[in-house]
Amino acid sequence: MHRAVFPGSFDPLTLGHQDIINRALPYFEEIVIAVGTNIDKEYMFSVEKRMSFIKKSYKDCNKVVVKAFQGMTVDFCKSIKASIIIRGLRNPADFEFEKSVAQINRKLSGIDTLFLLTDLSTSFISSSMVRDIILNGGDYTLLVPNVVRVSESNG
């Protein structure tokens, strides 16, 4: 089975994330959306809520599996027998950072990274920008899938 991992914090899931997932789907039998948790990072949404956003978005797609993980992405990939890491690139700065990470991951594990350029219509969207808009009471709904809605508790 050709299984890929698309890792990230997805705090929250954006239309940019969906663009990458949707365009990667034809190439793999299964894509594991790996929702990462870093104990040193503060999240707007709980891991359960972040996973829920993705599961609801892909409830009708049996090729998408959502799992939480901690630690190194390559270790997670090995544990589920994934052969590829998927990463989206919005701009040259993303490329420079992701290139270094991909080279280290390959050196450590032999796992390759597939880069997909985001569509122009979503290339300006980042989760951090969406969080800022939410925190400041702005209209974030044009940047996220319909399933992403802020509740009173955010969690």
Coordinates of C-alpha atoms in Angstrom, one line a residue:
M1 CA 0.0 0.0 0.0
H2 CA 1.2 3.5 -0.8
R3 CA 0.7 5.4 2.4
A4 CA 1.7 9.0 2.9
V5 CA 1.7 11.3 5.9
F6 CA 0.7 14.9 5.9
P7 CA 1.9 16.2 9.2
G8 CA 1.0 19.5 10.9
S9 CA -0.6 21.2 13.8
F10 CA -3.7 22.1 11.8
D11 CA -4.6 24.8 14.3
P12 CA -7.0 25.2 12.6
L13 CA -7.4 23.4 9.3
T14 CA -7.4 25.9 6.5
L15 CA -8.4 25.9 2.8
G16 CA -4.7 25.8 2.1
H17 CA -4.4 22.5 3.9
Q18 CA -7.4 21.1 2.1
D19 CA -5.9 22.2 -1.2
I20 CA -2.8 20.1 -0.5
I21 CA -4.7 17.1 0.7
N22 CA -7.2 17.1 -2.2
R23 CA -4.4 17.3 -4.8
A24 CA -2.4 14.6 -3.1
L25 CA -5.3 12.1 -2.9
P26 CA -5.0 10.7 -6.4
Y27 CA -1.4 9.7 -5.8
F28 CA -1.8 7.5 -2.7
E29 CA -4.0 4.7 -1.5
E30 CA -4.1 6.3 1.9
I31 CA -3.1 9.7 3.4
V32 CA -2.7 9.9 7.1
I33 CA -3.3 13.4 8.3
A34 CA -1.0 13.5 11.3
V35 CA -2.0 16.1 13.9
G36 CA 1.1 17.0 15.8
T37 CA 1.3 18.0 19.4
N38 CA 4.3 19.8 20.8
I39 CA 4.2 20.1 24.6
D40 CA 6.1 23.4 24.4
K41 CA 3.5 25.0 22.1
E42 CA 0.2 26.5 23.1
Y43 CA -2.7 25.7 20.7
M44 CA -6.0 27.6 20.1
F45 CA -7.8 24.3 19.6
S46 CA -7.4 21.0 21.4
V47 CA -6.0 18.1 19.5
E48 CA -9.4 16.5 19.6
K49 CA -11.0 19.5 18.0
R50 CA -8.3 19.8 15.4
M51 CA -8.8 16.2 14.5
S52 CA -12.6 16.6 14.4
F53 CA -12.3 19.5 11.9
I54 CA -10.3 17.1 9.6
K55 CA -12.5 14.1 10.1
K56 CA -15.7 16.1 9.4
S57 CA -14.1 17.6 6.3
Y58 CA -13.2 14.1 4.9
K59 CA -16.0 12.0 6.4
D60 CA -16.9 10.7 2.9
C61 CA -13.3 10.0 1.8
N62 CA -12.1 6.5 2.9
K63 CA -8.5 7.4 1.7
V64 CA -8.0 9.9 4.5
V65 CA -7.2 8.8 8.1
V66 CA -6.6 11.2 10.9
K67 CA -4.2 10.4 13.8
A68 CA -2.5 12.4 16.5
F69 CA 1.2 12.1 17.1
Q70 CA 4.0 13.5 19.2
G71 CA 7.7 13.4 18.6
M72 CA 9.6 13.1 15.3
T73 CA 7.5 12.8 12.1
V74 CA 9.9 10.2 10.7
D75 CA 9.3 8.0 13.7
F76 CA 5.6 8.3 13.3
C77 CA 5.9 7.5 9.6
K78 CA 7.9 4.3 10.4
S79 CA 5.4 3.2 13.0
I80 CA 2.6 3.3 10.4
K81 CA 4.7 2.1 7.5
A82 CA 4.3 5.4 5.5
S83 CA 6.8 5.9 2.7
I84 CA 6.3 9.6 1.9
I85 CA 5.8 12.8 3.8
I86 CA 3.6 15.4 2.1
R87 CA 4.4 19.1 2.6
G88 CA 2.7 22.2 1.1
L89 CA 4.8 25.2 -0.1
R90 CA 3.3 28.7 -0.1
N91 CA 6.4 30.7 -0.8
P92 CA 10.2 30.7 -1.1
A93 CA 10.7 30.9 2.6
D94 CA 8.6 27.8 3.1
F95 CA 10.8 26.0 0.5
E96 CA 14.0 26.9 2.2
F97 CA 12.8 25.7 5.6
E98 CA 11.0 22.6 4.3
K99 CA 14.0 21.6 2.1
S100 CA 16.3 21.4 5.1
V101 CA 13.7 19.4 7.1
A102 CA 13.2 17.0 4.2
Q103 CA 16.9 16.4 3.8
I104 CA 17.3 15.7 7.5
N105 CA 14.3 13.4 7.4
R106 CA 15.7 11.5 4.5
K107 CA 19.1 11.2 6.1
L108 CA 17.6 9.9 9.3
S109 CA 15.0 7.5 7.9
G110 CA 15.2 7.2 4.1
I111 CA 11.7 8.6 3.9
D112 CA 11.2 11.1 1.1
T113 CA 9.1 14.3 1.1
L114 CA 6.7 15.2 -1.7
F115 CA 6.3 19.0 -2.1
L116 CA 3.1 20.4 -3.5
L117 CA 2.8 24.1 -4.3
T118 CA -0.4 25.6 -2.9
D119 CA -2.9 27.0 -5.3
L120 CA -2.6 30.7 -5.9
S121 CA -6.1 31.2 -4.4
T122 CA -4.9 29.8 -1.0
S123 CA -1.2 30.5 -1.0
F124 CA -1.6 33.5 1.4
I125 CA -3.4 31.5 4.1
S126 CA -1.6 30.3 7.2
S127 CA -3.1 28.9 10.4
S128 CA -1.3 31.6 12.4
M129 CA -3.0 34.3 10.4
V130 CA -6.3 32.6 10.9
R131 CA -5.8 32.4 14.6
D132 CA -4.9 36.1 14.7
I133 CA -8.1 37.0 12.9
I134 CA -10.1 34.8 15.2
L135 CA -8.5 36.4 18.3
N136 CA -9.2 39.8 17.0
G137 CA -12.9 39.1 16.2
G138 CA -12.4 39.2 12.4
D139 CA -14.2 37.2 9.7
Y140 CA -12.0 34.1 9.3
T141 CA -14.7 32.0 7.5
L142 CA -13.4 32.6 4.0
L143 CA -10.1 31.0 4.9
V144 CA -11.2 27.8 6.5
P145 CA -13.5 24.9 5.6
N146 CA -17.2 25.2 6.7
V147 CA -16.6 22.7 9.5
V148 CA -14.2 25.1 11.3
R149 CA -16.2 27.3 13.6
V150 CA -15.0 28.9 16.8
S151 CA -17.0 27.9 19.8
E152 CA -17.2 29.7 23.2
S153 CA -14.6 27.4 24.6
N154 CA -12.4 27.0 21.5
G155 CA -11.6 23.5 22.6

